[in-house]
Tab-separated table of C-alpha atoms in Angstrom:
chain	number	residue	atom	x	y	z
A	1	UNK	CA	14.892	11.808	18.054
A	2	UNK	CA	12.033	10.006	17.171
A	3	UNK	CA	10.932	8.230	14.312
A	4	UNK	CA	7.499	5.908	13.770
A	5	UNK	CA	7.312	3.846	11.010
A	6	UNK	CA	3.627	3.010	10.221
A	7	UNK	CA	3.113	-0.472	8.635
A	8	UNK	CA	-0.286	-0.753	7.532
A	9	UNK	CA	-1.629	-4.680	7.692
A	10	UNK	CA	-3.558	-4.830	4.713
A	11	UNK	CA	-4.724	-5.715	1.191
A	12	UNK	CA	-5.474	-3.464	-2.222
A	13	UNK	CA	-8.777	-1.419	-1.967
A	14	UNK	CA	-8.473	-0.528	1.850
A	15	UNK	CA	-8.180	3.023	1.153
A	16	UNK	CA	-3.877	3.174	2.028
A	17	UNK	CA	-3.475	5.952	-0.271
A	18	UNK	CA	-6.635	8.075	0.625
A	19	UNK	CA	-5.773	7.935	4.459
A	20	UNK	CA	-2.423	9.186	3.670
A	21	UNK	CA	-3.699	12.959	3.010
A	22	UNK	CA	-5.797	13.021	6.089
A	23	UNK	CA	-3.292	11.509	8.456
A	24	UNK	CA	-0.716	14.143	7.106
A	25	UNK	CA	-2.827	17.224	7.395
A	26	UNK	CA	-3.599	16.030	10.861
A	27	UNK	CA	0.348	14.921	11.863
A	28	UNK	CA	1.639	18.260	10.325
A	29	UNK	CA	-0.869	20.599	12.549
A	30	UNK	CA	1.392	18.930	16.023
A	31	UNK	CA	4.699	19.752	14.101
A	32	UNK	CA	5.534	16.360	13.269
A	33	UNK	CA	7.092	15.822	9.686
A	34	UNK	CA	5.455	13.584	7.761
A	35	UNK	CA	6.589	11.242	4.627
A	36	UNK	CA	5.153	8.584	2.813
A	37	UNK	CA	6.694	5.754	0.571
A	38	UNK	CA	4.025	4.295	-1.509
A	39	UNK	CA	5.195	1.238	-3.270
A	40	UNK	CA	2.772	1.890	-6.547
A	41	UNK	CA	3.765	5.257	-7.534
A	42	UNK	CA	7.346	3.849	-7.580
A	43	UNK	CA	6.509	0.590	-9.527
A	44	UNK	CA	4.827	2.899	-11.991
A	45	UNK	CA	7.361	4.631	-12.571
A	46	UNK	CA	9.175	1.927	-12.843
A	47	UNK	CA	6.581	0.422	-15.443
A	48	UNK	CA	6.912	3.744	-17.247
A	49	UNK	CA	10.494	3.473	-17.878
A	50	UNK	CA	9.762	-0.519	-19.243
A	51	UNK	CA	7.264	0.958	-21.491
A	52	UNK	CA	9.625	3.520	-22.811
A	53	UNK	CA	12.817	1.984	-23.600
A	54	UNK	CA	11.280	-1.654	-23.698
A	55	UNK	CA	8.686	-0.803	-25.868
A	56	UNK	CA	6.157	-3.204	-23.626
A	57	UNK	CA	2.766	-3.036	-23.155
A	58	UNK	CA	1.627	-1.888	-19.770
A	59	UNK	CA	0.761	-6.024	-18.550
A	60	UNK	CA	4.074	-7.243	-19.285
A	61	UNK	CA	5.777	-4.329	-18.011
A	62	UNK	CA	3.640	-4.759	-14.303
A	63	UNK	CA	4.630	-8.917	-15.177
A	64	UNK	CA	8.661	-7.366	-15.172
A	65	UNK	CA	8.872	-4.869	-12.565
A	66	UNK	CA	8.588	-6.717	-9.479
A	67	UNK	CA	12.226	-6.993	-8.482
A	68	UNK	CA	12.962	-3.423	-9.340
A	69	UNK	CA	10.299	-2.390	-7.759
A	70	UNK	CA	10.631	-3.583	-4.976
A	71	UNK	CA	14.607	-2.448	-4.882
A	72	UNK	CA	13.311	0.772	-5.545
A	73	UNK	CA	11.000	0.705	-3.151
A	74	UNK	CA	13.813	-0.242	-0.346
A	75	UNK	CA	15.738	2.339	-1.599
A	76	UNK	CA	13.492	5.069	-0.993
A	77	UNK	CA	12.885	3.971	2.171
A	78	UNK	CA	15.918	3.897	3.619
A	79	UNK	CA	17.052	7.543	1.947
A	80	UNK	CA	13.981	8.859	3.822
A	81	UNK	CA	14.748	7.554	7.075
A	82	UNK	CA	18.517	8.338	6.244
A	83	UNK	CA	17.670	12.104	5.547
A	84	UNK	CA	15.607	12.057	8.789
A	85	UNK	CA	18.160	9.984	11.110
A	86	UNK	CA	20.764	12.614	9.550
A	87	UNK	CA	18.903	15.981	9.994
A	88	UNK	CA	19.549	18.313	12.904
A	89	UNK	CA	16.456	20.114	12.420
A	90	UNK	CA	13.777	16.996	12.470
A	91	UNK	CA	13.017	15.905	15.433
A	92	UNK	CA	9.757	13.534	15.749
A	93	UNK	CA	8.357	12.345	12.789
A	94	UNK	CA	6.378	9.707	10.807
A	95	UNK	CA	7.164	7.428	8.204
A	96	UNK	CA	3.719	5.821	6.153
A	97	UNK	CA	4.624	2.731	4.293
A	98	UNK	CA	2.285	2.718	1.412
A	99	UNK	CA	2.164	-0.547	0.459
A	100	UNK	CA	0.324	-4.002	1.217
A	101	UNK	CA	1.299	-5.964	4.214
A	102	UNK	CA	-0.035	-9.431	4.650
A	103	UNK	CA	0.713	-10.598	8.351
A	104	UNK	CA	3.518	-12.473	6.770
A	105	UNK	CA	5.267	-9.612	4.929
A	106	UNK	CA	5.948	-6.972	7.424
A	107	UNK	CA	9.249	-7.872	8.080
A	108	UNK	CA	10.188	-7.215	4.740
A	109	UNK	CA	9.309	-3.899	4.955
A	110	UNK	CA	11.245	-3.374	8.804
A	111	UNK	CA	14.395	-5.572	7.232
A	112	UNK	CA	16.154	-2.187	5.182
A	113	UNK	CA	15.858	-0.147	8.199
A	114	UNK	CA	17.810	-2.872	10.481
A	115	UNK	CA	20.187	-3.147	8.251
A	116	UNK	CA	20.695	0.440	8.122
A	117	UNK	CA	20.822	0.873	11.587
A	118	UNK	CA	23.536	-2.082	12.180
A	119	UNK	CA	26.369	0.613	13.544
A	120	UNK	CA	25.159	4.016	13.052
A	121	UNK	CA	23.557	4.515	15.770
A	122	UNK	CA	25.224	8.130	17.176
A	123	UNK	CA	26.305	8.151	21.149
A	124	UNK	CA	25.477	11.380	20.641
A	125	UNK	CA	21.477	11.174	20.375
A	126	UNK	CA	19.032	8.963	21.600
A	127	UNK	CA	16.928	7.375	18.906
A	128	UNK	CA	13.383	6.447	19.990
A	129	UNK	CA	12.389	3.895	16.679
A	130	UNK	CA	8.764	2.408	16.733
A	131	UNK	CA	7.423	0.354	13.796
A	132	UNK	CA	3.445	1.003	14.346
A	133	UNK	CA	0.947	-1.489	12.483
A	134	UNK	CA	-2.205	-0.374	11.530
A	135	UNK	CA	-4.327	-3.166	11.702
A	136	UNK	CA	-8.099	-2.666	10.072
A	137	UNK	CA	-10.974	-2.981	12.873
A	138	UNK	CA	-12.673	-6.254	11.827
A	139	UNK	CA	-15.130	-7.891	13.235
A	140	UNK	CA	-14.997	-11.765	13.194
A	141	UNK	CA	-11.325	-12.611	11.522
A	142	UNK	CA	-10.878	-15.604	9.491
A	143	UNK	CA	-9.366	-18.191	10.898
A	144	UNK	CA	-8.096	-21.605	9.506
A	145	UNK	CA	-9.447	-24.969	10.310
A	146	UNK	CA	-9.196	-25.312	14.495
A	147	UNK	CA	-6.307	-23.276	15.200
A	148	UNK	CA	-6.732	-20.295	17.272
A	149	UNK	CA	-3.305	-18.950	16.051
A	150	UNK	CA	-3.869	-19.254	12.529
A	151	UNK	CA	-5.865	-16.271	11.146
A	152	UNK	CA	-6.219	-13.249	8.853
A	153	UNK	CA	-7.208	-9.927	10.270
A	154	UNK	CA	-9.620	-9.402	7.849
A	155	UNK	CA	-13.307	-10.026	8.006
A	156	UNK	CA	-15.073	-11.804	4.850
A	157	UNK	CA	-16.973	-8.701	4.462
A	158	UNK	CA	-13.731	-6.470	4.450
A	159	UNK	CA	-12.112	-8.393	1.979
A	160	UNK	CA	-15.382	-8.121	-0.719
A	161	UNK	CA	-15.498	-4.400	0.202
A	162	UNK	CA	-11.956	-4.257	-0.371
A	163	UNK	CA	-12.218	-6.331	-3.673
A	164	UNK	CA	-15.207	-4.165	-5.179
A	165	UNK	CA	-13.267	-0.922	-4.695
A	166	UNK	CA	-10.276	-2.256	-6.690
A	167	UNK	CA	-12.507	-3.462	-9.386
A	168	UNK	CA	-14.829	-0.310	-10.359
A	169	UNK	CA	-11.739	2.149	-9.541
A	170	UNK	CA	-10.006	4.247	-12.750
A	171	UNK	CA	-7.166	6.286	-11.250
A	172	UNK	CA	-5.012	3.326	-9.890
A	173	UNK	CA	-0.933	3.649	-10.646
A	174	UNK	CA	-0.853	0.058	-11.746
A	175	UNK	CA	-4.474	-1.418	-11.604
A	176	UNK	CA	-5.895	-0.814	-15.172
């Protein structure tokens, strides 16, 4: 069985959630099954429920749904691989992390499936696990002060793209 887990390394406005529907069309053509876990579809809807039975407005239910969010978010994550690590009938597929990923975050994102893993793994399978990062193609990283090892994989001019999508878009889950 095999199972990738794409992480992509980046920040809002990179265009996460519009790659999603190419990369799936493309994935599902070879047979591979193909699921995605984006982090704000579930914090809306965990904003939603704020606004409902907290009566908030939509800025202090984003301000509150952080932690739930982000449980939620976990929790997803690890049914989907769960359902897929379970099934008899799925053998290779992907797993798209929608969601942000800072160098510094990503094991945050690998840490639920560990944990899940710590003793199930079946004698009776081989499981074939690969967490993928996408990493944008920038040309001339930042780096800080002197040190080679210290850098962002983002390019100045990446980051003021990236900053004037999220600014003029409408449709964003929790951007208004």
């Amino acid at each position: 069985k095999r199972i990738i887990i794409l992480i992509p390394m980046t920040i809002p406005g990179n265009g996460k959630t519009f790659f999603i529907k190419q990369l799936k069309e493309i994935i599902e053509k070879y047979g591979i099954s193909f699921y995605s876990i984006g982090s704000d579809l579930i914090r809306r809807k965990v904003m939603d429920n704020l606004m409902r039975k907290k009566h908030l407005t939509e800025k202090q239910a984003f301000e509150q749904s952080g932690k739930t969010a982000n449980f939620k978010f976990e929790e997803e994550l690890v049914n989907t691989f769960d359902k897929i690590y379970n099934s008899d009938e799925i053998q290779n597929s992907i797993i798209y992390i929608d969601k942000n990923h800072p160098p510094n975050a990503i094991n945050r994102s690998t840490e639920p499936i560990r944990k899940y893993l710590q003793g199930q793994i079946k004698s009776s399978f081989k499981l074939d696990l690969q967490f993928v990062a996408l990493i944008p193609d920038c040309i001339n990283e930042f780096r800080f002060g002197n040190n080679l090892n210290s850098f962002i994989p983002f390019s100045l001019s990446y980051l003021i793209e990236c900053y004037l999508r999220v600014k003029h878009r409408d449709d964003h889950p929790t951007l208004n």
